[in-house]
Short mmCIF file of C-alpha atoms and ligand atoms in Angstrom, two decimals:
data_model
loop_
_atom_site.label_atom_id
_atom_site.label_comp_id
_atom_site.label_asym_id
_atom_site.label_seq_id
_atom_site.Cartn_x
_atom_site.Cartn_y
_atom_site.Cartn_z
CA UNK A 1 -7.63 -20.60 -14.86
CA UNK A 2 -7.31 -19.41 -11.66
CA UNK A 3 -4.86 -16.99 -9.62
CA UNK A 4 -2.33 -18.06 -7.30
CA UNK A 5 -2.49 -15.46 -4.52
CA UNK A 6 0.34 -15.78 -1.61
CA UNK A 7 -0.45 -14.11 1.98
CA UNK A 8 2.38 -13.39 4.44
CA UNK A 9 1.10 -12.78 7.82
CA UNK A 10 -1.73 -14.46 6.99
CA UNK A 11 -2.83 -15.53 10.85
CA UNK A 12 -2.78 -11.67 11.56
CA UNK A 13 -5.06 -9.09 11.72
CA UNK A 14 -5.00 -7.78 8.45
CA UNK A 15 -4.62 -11.15 7.00
CA UNK A 16 -7.69 -12.27 8.41
CA UNK A 17 -9.66 -9.32 7.11
CA UNK A 18 -8.33 -10.20 3.42
CA UNK A 19 -8.80 -13.29 3.24
CA UNK A 20 -12.67 -13.68 3.37
CA UNK A 21 -13.21 -10.75 0.71
CA UNK A 22 -10.72 -12.23 -1.74
CA UNK A 23 -12.17 -16.02 -1.38
CA UNK A 24 -15.60 -13.73 -1.89
CA UNK A 25 -14.61 -12.52 -4.97
CA UNK A 26 -13.61 -8.71 -3.94
CA UNK A 27 -10.43 -8.73 -5.42
CA UNK A 28 -10.37 -10.35 -8.94
CA UNK A 29 -14.42 -10.66 -9.30
CA UNK A 30 -16.77 -13.29 -9.51
CA UNK A 31 -15.56 -15.32 -12.46
CA UNK A 32 -11.85 -16.01 -11.21
CA UNK A 33 -11.12 -18.84 -9.41
CA UNK A 34 -8.37 -18.63 -6.38
CA UNK A 35 -5.92 -20.28 -4.88
CA UNK A 36 -4.70 -19.02 -1.57
CA UNK A 37 -0.95 -19.51 0.07
CA UNK A 38 -1.16 -18.61 3.71
CA UNK A 39 2.84 -18.00 4.76
CA UNK A 40 3.37 -17.60 8.84
CA UNK A 41 6.10 -17.80 10.99
CA UNK A 42 5.90 -21.23 13.52
CA UNK A 43 4.37 -18.93 16.24
CA UNK A 44 1.51 -17.52 13.64
CA UNK A 45 0.58 -20.90 12.09
CA UNK A 46 -2.28 -21.75 14.11
CA UNK A 47 -3.81 -18.86 13.49
CA UNK A 48 -3.29 -19.24 9.76
CA UNK A 49 -4.70 -22.94 10.19
CA UNK A 50 -7.99 -21.61 12.09
CA UNK A 51 -8.39 -19.07 9.18
CA UNK A 52 -7.92 -22.10 7.01
CA UNK A 53 -10.92 -24.19 8.63
CA UNK A 54 -13.24 -21.20 8.55
CA UNK A 55 -12.46 -20.26 4.93
CA UNK A 56 -13.34 -24.01 4.19
CA UNK A 57 -16.81 -23.50 6.46
CA UNK A 58 -17.17 -20.28 4.02
CA UNK A 59 -17.77 -22.64 1.46
CA UNK A 60 -16.59 -19.99 -1.42
CA UNK A 61 -17.26 -21.74 -4.95
CA UNK A 62 -14.31 -19.34 -6.17
CA UNK A 63 -11.99 -20.76 -3.80
CA UNK A 64 -9.85 -23.52 -5.19
CA UNK A 65 -7.44 -24.71 -2.85
CA UNK A 66 -5.69 -23.33 0.57
CA UNK A 67 -2.22 -24.04 1.90
CA UNK A 68 -0.61 -23.11 5.06
CA UNK A 69 3.05 -23.31 5.30
CA UNK A 70 5.77 -21.48 7.21
CA UNK A 71 8.08 -22.36 4.21
CA UNK A 72 8.58 -19.15 2.00
CA UNK A 73 9.57 -21.51 -1.00
CA UNK A 74 6.07 -23.39 -1.01
CA UNK A 75 4.15 -20.22 -0.48
CA UNK A 76 5.38 -18.61 -3.46
CA UNK A 77 5.60 -21.37 -5.70
CA UNK A 78 3.77 -20.21 -8.67
CA UNK A 79 2.50 -17.47 -7.14
CA UNK A 80 0.64 -14.67 -9.25
CA UNK A 81 0.02 -11.94 -6.62
CA UNK A 82 2.35 -11.67 -3.68
CA UNK A 83 0.49 -9.96 -0.52
CA UNK A 84 3.47 -9.03 2.12
CA UNK A 85 1.45 -8.21 5.17
CA UNK A 86 3.43 -9.72 7.59
CA UNK A 87 6.46 -7.55 9.33
CA UNK A 88 7.95 -6.85 12.64
CA UNK A 89 6.30 -4.44 14.60
CA UNK A 90 8.34 -1.97 16.74
CA UNK A 91 8.70 -2.90 20.42
CA UNK A 92 9.28 -1.34 23.33
CA UNK A 93 12.69 0.22 23.48
CA UNK A 94 13.54 -0.82 19.87
CA UNK A 95 15.29 1.78 17.59
CA UNK A 96 14.62 2.40 14.19
CA UNK A 97 17.88 0.82 12.94
CA UNK A 98 16.52 -2.84 14.98
CA UNK A 99 13.22 -2.18 13.23
CA UNK A 100 14.92 -2.15 9.76
CA UNK A 101 17.33 -4.94 10.44
CA UNK A 102 14.32 -6.87 11.84
CA UNK A 103 12.46 -6.40 8.71
CA UNK A 104 15.51 -6.93 6.31
CA UNK A 105 15.66 -10.02 7.82
CA UNK A 106 12.14 -10.89 6.51
CA UNK A 107 11.86 -9.04 3.18
CA UNK A 108 15.09 -9.91 1.82
CA UNK A 109 14.51 -13.65 1.84
CA UNK A 110 10.89 -13.30 0.76
CA UNK A 111 12.16 -11.30 -2.20
CA UNK A 112 14.58 -14.33 -2.77
CA UNK A 113 11.77 -16.78 -2.51
CA UNK A 114 9.46 -14.70 -4.91
CA UNK A 115 12.23 -14.83 -7.56
CA UNK A 116 13.05 -18.64 -7.53
CA UNK A 117 9.52 -19.82 -7.15
CA UNK A 118 6.97 -17.00 -8.61
CA UNK A 119 5.10 -16.85 -11.62
CA UNK A 120 7.50 -14.57 -14.21
CA UNK A 121 4.82 -11.89 -13.94
CA UNK A 122 4.30 -11.83 -10.10
CA UNK A 123 2.63 -8.66 -8.67
CA UNK A 124 4.06 -7.96 -5.22
CA UNK A 125 2.28 -5.56 -2.88
CA UNK A 126 4.07 -4.81 0.52
CA UNK A 127 1.89 -3.85 3.08
CA UNK A 128 3.96 -4.64 6.31
CA UNK A 129 5.88 -1.44 7.82
CA UNK A 130 8.04 0.31 6.69
CA UNK A 131 6.36 -0.58 3.57
CA UNK A 132 8.16 1.69 1.01
CA UNK A 133 11.83 0.10 2.75
CA UNK A 134 10.94 -3.33 3.12
CA UNK A 135 9.72 -3.08 -0.74
CA UNK A 136 12.58 -1.57 -1.76
CA UNK A 137 14.70 -4.56 0.00
CA UNK A 138 12.60 -7.41 -1.38
CA UNK A 139 13.15 -5.91 -5.06
CA UNK A 140 16.75 -5.81 -4.70
CA UNK A 141 16.87 -9.57 -3.23
CA UNK A 142 14.82 -10.77 -5.94
CA UNK A 143 17.33 -11.26 -9.03
CA UNK A 144 15.76 -11.43 -12.13
CA UNK A 145 12.62 -9.88 -11.56
CA UNK A 146 11.83 -6.19 -12.63
CA UNK A 147 11.67 -3.77 -9.96
CA UNK A 148 8.44 -2.68 -11.78
CA UNK A 149 6.72 -5.73 -10.06
CA UNK A 150 7.18 -4.52 -6.66
CA UNK A 151 5.03 -1.81 -5.09
CA UNK A 152 4.29 -0.47 -1.39
CA UNK A 153 0.71 0.37 -0.33
CA UNK A 154 -0.09 4.02 0.05
CA UNK A 155 -3.76 3.62 -1.09
CA UNK A 156 -5.33 3.59 2.04
CA UNK A 157 -3.80 7.09 3.03
CA UNK A 158 -5.49 8.17 -0.36
CA UNK A 159 -8.53 6.72 0.87
CA UNK A 160 -8.32 8.43 3.62
CA UNK A 161 -7.58 11.78 2.29
CA UNK A 162 -10.37 11.28 -0.30
CA UNK A 163 -12.72 10.60 2.55
CA UNK A 164 -11.81 13.66 4.76
CA UNK A 165 -12.44 16.12 1.72
CA UNK A 166 -16.09 14.52 1.08
CA UNK A 167 -16.92 14.57 4.44
CA UNK A 168 -15.63 18.49 4.32
CA UNK A 169 -17.24 19.21 1.15
CA UNK A 170 -20.31 17.06 2.38
CA UNK A 171 -20.18 14.99 -1.28
CA UNK A 172 -20.57 11.74 -2.26
CA UNK A 173 -16.29 10.34 -1.69
CA UNK A 174 -16.44 8.91 -5.55
CA UNK A 175 -17.05 12.31 -6.91
CA UNK A 176 -13.59 13.34 -5.07
CA UNK A 177 -10.98 12.43 -7.46
CA UNK A 178 -7.03 13.09 -8.20
CA UNK A 179 -5.71 13.03 -4.53
CA UNK A 180 -2.34 11.22 -4.72
CA UNK A 181 -0.05 10.82 -2.28
CA UNK A 182 3.41 11.51 -2.65
CA UNK A 183 6.50 9.97 -0.45
CA UNK A 184 6.79 7.74 2.25
CA UNK A 185 3.67 5.91 3.95
CA UNK A 186 4.44 7.39 7.36
CA UNK A 187 3.79 10.90 9.05
CA UNK A 188 5.95 12.67 6.27
CA UNK A 189 3.48 11.56 3.31
CA UNK A 190 2.10 14.40 1.40
CA UNK A 191 -1.36 13.84 0.58
CA UNK A 192 -1.54 16.40 -2.36
CA UNK A 193 -5.07 18.40 -3.49
CA UNK A 194 -3.20 20.87 -6.08
CA UNK A 195 -4.96 19.04 -8.79
CA UNK A 196 -7.90 17.43 -7.10
CA UNK A 197 -11.49 18.00 -8.20
CA UNK A 198 -14.99 17.15 -6.84
CA UNK A 199 -17.44 16.55 -9.30
CA UNK A 200 -15.14 17.78 -12.06
CA UNK A 201 -14.32 20.92 -10.53
CA UNK A 202 -11.50 22.31 -8.87
CA UNK A 203 -11.33 21.14 -5.02
CA UNK A 204 -9.77 24.18 -4.32
CA UNK A 205 -12.53 26.45 -4.97
CA UNK A 206 -15.10 24.06 -3.52
CA UNK A 207 -12.91 24.31 -0.15
CA UNK A 208 -12.75 28.16 -0.39
CA UNK A 209 -16.31 28.15 0.19
CA UNK A 210 -16.27 26.30 3.35
CA UNK A 211 -12.91 26.67 4.80
CA UNK A 212 -11.86 30.05 3.78
CA UNK A 213 -7.80 29.81 3.68
CA UNK A 214 -7.18 26.65 2.11
CA UNK A 215 -3.60 26.49 2.57
CA UNK A 216 -3.99 27.33 6.31
CA UNK A 217 -6.60 24.48 6.32
CA UNK A 218 -4.36 22.07 4.28
CA UNK A 219 -1.18 22.66 6.59
CA UNK A 220 -3.30 23.08 10.18
CA UNK A 221 -6.31 20.39 9.69
CA UNK A 222 -6.45 18.13 6.25
CA UNK A 223 -2.31 16.92 6.41
CA UNK A 224 -2.07 16.00 9.97
CA UNK A 225 -5.38 14.59 9.86
CA UNK A 226 -4.37 12.05 6.97
CA UNK A 227 -1.17 11.41 8.42
CA UNK A 228 -2.14 11.10 11.53
CA UNK A 229 -5.30 8.66 10.88
CA UNK A 230 -3.76 5.46 11.82
CA UNK A 231 -2.81 7.04 15.23
CA UNK A 232 -6.56 8.35 15.59
CA UNK A 233 -7.95 4.91 14.67
CA UNK A 234 -5.52 3.30 17.34
CA UNK A 235 -6.84 5.74 20.04
CA UNK A 236 -10.60 5.66 19.54
CA UNK A 237 -10.43 2.03 18.76
CA UNK A 238 -8.11 0.50 20.91
CA UNK A 239 -6.31 -0.96 18.03
CA UNK A 240 -4.88 -0.30 14.64
CA UNK A 241 -6.61 -0.10 11.79
CA UNK A 242 -7.52 -3.46 9.80
CA UNK A 243 -10.23 -3.79 7.71
CA UNK A 244 -9.63 -0.37 5.89
CA UNK A 245 -5.51 -1.35 5.47
CA UNK A 246 -7.30 -4.92 4.18
CA UNK A 247 -9.51 -2.92 1.55
CA UNK A 248 -6.81 -0.01 0.18
CA UNK A 249 -4.79 -3.61 -0.55
CA UNK A 250 -7.55 -4.92 -2.34
CA UNK A 251 -8.55 -1.49 -4.18
CA UNK A 252 -4.38 -1.37 -5.05
CA UNK A 253 -4.05 -4.90 -6.22
CA UNK A 254 -7.57 -5.04 -8.03
CA UNK A 255 -6.73 -1.58 -9.91
CA UNK A 256 -3.12 -2.87 -10.57
CA UNK A 257 -4.72 -6.09 -12.05
CA UNK A 258 -7.69 -4.66 -13.96
CA UNK A 259 -6.69 -1.07 -14.48
CA UNK A 260 -7.40 2.42 -13.31
CA UNK A 261 -9.85 4.94 -15.19
CA UNK A 262 -8.18 7.75 -13.28
CA UNK A 263 -5.24 8.48 -11.24
CA UNK A 264 -4.34 6.72 -8.02
CA UNK A 265 -1.55 6.51 -5.63
CA UNK A 266 1.12 3.41 -5.10
CA UNK A 267 4.50 3.29 -3.86
CA UNK A 268 6.25 2.03 -6.93
CA UNK A 269 10.03 2.23 -7.93
CA UNK A 270 11.21 5.80 -8.87
CA UNK A 271 12.79 5.91 -12.43
CA UNK A 272 13.73 9.67 -11.33
CA UNK A 273 10.10 11.25 -12.32
CA UNK A 274 9.73 14.44 -10.15
CA UNK A 275 13.36 14.41 -8.98
CA UNK A 276 12.62 11.36 -6.82
CA UNK A 277 16.51 9.85 -6.49
CA UNK A 278 16.38 6.65 -8.68
CA UNK A 279 15.65 3.09 -7.04
CA UNK A 280 13.64 4.67 -4.11
CA UNK A 281 10.17 3.17 -3.62
CA UNK A 282 8.33 6.29 -3.29
CA UNK A 283 4.77 6.95 -3.59
CA UNK A 284 3.62 8.60 -6.54
CA UNK A 285 0.23 9.77 -8.73
CA UNK A 286 0.03 6.66 -10.53
CA UNK A 287 -2.29 5.05 -13.33
CA UNK A 288 -2.52 1.52 -14.17
CA UNK A 289 -2.47 1.12 -17.95
CA UNK A 290 -2.25 -2.36 -19.45
CA UNK A 291 -1.78 -4.09 -16.00
CA UNK A 292 1.44 -1.79 -15.50
CA UNK A 293 1.70 1.32 -13.63
CA UNK A 294 2.92 4.07 -15.03
CA UNK A 295 3.66 7.43 -12.70
CA UNK A 296 1.79 10.44 -14.01
CA UNK A 297 4.21 12.64 -15.28
CA UNK A 298 4.38 16.60 -16.44
CA UNK A 299 2.24 17.76 -13.09
CA UNK A 300 3.03 21.25 -12.16
CA UNK A 301 4.34 21.14 -8.70
CA UNK A 302 4.07 24.46 -6.69
CA UNK A 303 6.95 25.40 -4.65
CA UNK A 304 4.92 24.67 -1.36
CA UNK A 305 4.16 21.17 -2.42
CA UNK A 306 7.71 20.83 -3.50
CA UNK A 307 8.95 21.29 0.18
CA UNK A 308 6.46 18.60 1.62
CA UNK A 309 7.45 16.20 -1.08
CA UNK A 310 11.32 16.55 -0.67
CA UNK A 311 11.01 16.48 3.04
CA UNK A 312 9.06 13.08 2.68
CA UNK A 313 11.77 11.45 -0.07
CA UNK A 314 14.71 13.03 2.25
CA UNK A 315 13.22 10.19 4.91
CA UNK A 316 13.05 7.70 2.11
CA UNK A 317 16.73 8.51 1.46
CA UNK A 318 17.86 7.98 5.09
CA UNK A 319 16.06 4.73 5.08
CA UNK A 320 17.91 3.78 2.39
CA UNK A 321 21.12 4.66 3.78
CA UNK A 322 20.32 3.11 6.94
CA UNK A 323 19.29 -0.39 5.40
CA UNK A 324 22.53 -0.04 3.17
CA UNK A 325 24.63 0.57 5.99
CA UNK A 326 23.27 -2.53 7.62
CA UNK A 327 24.37 -4.51 4.52
CA UNK A 328 20.88 -5.12 3.61
CA UNK A 329 21.13 -3.87 0.18
P1 LIG B 1 -1.66 -6.61 11.43
O1 LIG B 1 -1.94 -7.70 10.32
O2 LIG B 1 -2.49 -5.69 11.56
O3 LIG B 1 -0.38 -5.58 10.57
C1 LIG B 1 0.75 -6.31 9.52
C2 LIG B 1 1.62 -5.54 9.26
O4 LIG B 1 0.61 -4.18 7.96
C3 LIG B 1 2.23 -4.30 9.90
O5 LIG B 1 3.66 -4.39 9.66
C4 LIG B 1 1.26 -2.94 10.04
O6 LIG B 1 2.25 -1.94 10.31
C5 LIG B 1 0.97 -3.17 8.62
N1 LIG B 1 0.24 -2.08 8.59
C6 LIG B 1 -0.71 -2.20 9.54
N2 LIG B 1 -1.80 -0.55 9.16
C7 LIG B 1 -1.34 -0.53 8.12
C8 LIG B 1 -1.76 0.49 7.08
N3 LIG B 1 -2.78 1.57 7.48
N4 LIG B 1 -1.22 1.00 5.67
C9 LIG B 1 0.02 -0.02 5.60
N5 LIG B 1 0.38 -0.99 6.28
C10 LIG B 1 -0.37 -1.38 7.59
O7 LIG B 1 -0.48 -7.25 12.35
P2 LIG B 1 -0.74 -8.72 12.89
O8 LIG B 1 0.43 -8.32 14.02
O9 LIG B 1 -2.05 -9.04 13.62
O10 LIG B 1 0.05 -9.45 12.20
C11 LIG B 1 1.07 -9.81 11.88
C12 LIG B 1 1.13 -11.49 11.19
O11 LIG B 1 2.31 -11.40 10.57
C13 LIG B 1 1.55 -11.72 12.37
O12 LIG B 1 0.51 -13.34 12.35
C14 LIG B 1 2.99 -12.71 12.43
O13 LIG B 1 3.17 -13.94 12.75
C15 LIG B 1 3.24 -12.52 11.02
N6 LIG B 1 4.44 -12.39 10.60
C16 LIG B 1 4.76 -13.32 9.09
C17 LIG B 1 5.69 -13.38 8.86
C18 LIG B 1 6.14 -14.06 7.58
O14 LIG B 1 5.14 -14.11 6.96
N7 LIG B 1 7.10 -14.60 7.18
C19 LIG B 1 7.04 -12.14 9.39
C20 LIG B 1 6.58 -11.89 10.40
C21 LIG B 1 5.32 -11.56 11.06
P3 LIG B 1 2.50 -1.12 11.57
O15 LIG B 1 2.55 -2.56 12.83
O16 LIG B 1 2.94 0.23 11.57
O17 LIG B 1 1.07 -0.99 12.06
#
């Protein structure tokens, strides 16, 4: 048996960072063979074909087959895992409505192609921005595929949040747990340390000893640093984050397929949990149990946290309204 994985925008930067790690077994482990389908728009086909040649030259024992195509029906045929990376970037002078319309034109047809061609239990992860609303559009266009099969990536935000806490506390990053992201993958996201622990002890206690006034530090330093980390990377590196985005994509899908020991974050379709309007693709604290994302329910949410969650959810509602007004939903 092998797993068929479709990567859209496979000729782009994140695609290039994903392909070789998937072929090396970093996604599904060293026992699972993979078949890769690389979807690109005609302008990107050359880059994807070049990556396919390099995959061949990698002589990866787990890689059964690679196909490059600009036809979504071919790309999603029998697809088990869909990584929707390709998206229309915001160009100079482009309004938000133009961006949503351009991406609706990509993610609507891809949702339909997934419904028509993919495996019945396909798992879809949207990376291309605006990821939450692109996932909403794809899910709405995929007749017959349960909406629980559509997710948006917020794992990079969570990884960034955990790494910032680990650095502040001078502890190994894997001792920092339970730092969910709520809301939209955007500057309004809320990285939440209310329930976080470090080596089993509340993070708040550990932070107090180092930063003093924890709420002030969260507001002035931690939350903006996490939310604006993408911009910081662009400033320092000269281009946007690539390998860390690919790494988080692998974390997300691996946990979805193999399960999580603890909470993590993912954009999933709301069923009304925590007062988030039903149907929005919103990031929540989640656990993957028996191959399904489940929102961690019953957490206490302070008024301070509530305000921040509500602000990000309000942005998701605005995006949904804009997309509806464009006739994309
Ligand atoms: P990247 O591979 O760098 O980025 C792809 C998408 O991922 C962008 O929408 C980007 O958003 C998003 N992204 C970047 N960082 C993160 C992050 N931290 N978390 C979540 N999402 C993130 O872009 P390239 O331009 O190098 O490649 C895009 C490719 O997609 C091109 O080759 C293009 O031809 C292709 N494409 C394919 C389509 C298709 O298959 N139908 C449709 C459209 C494009 P942001 O722009 O905000 O950084």
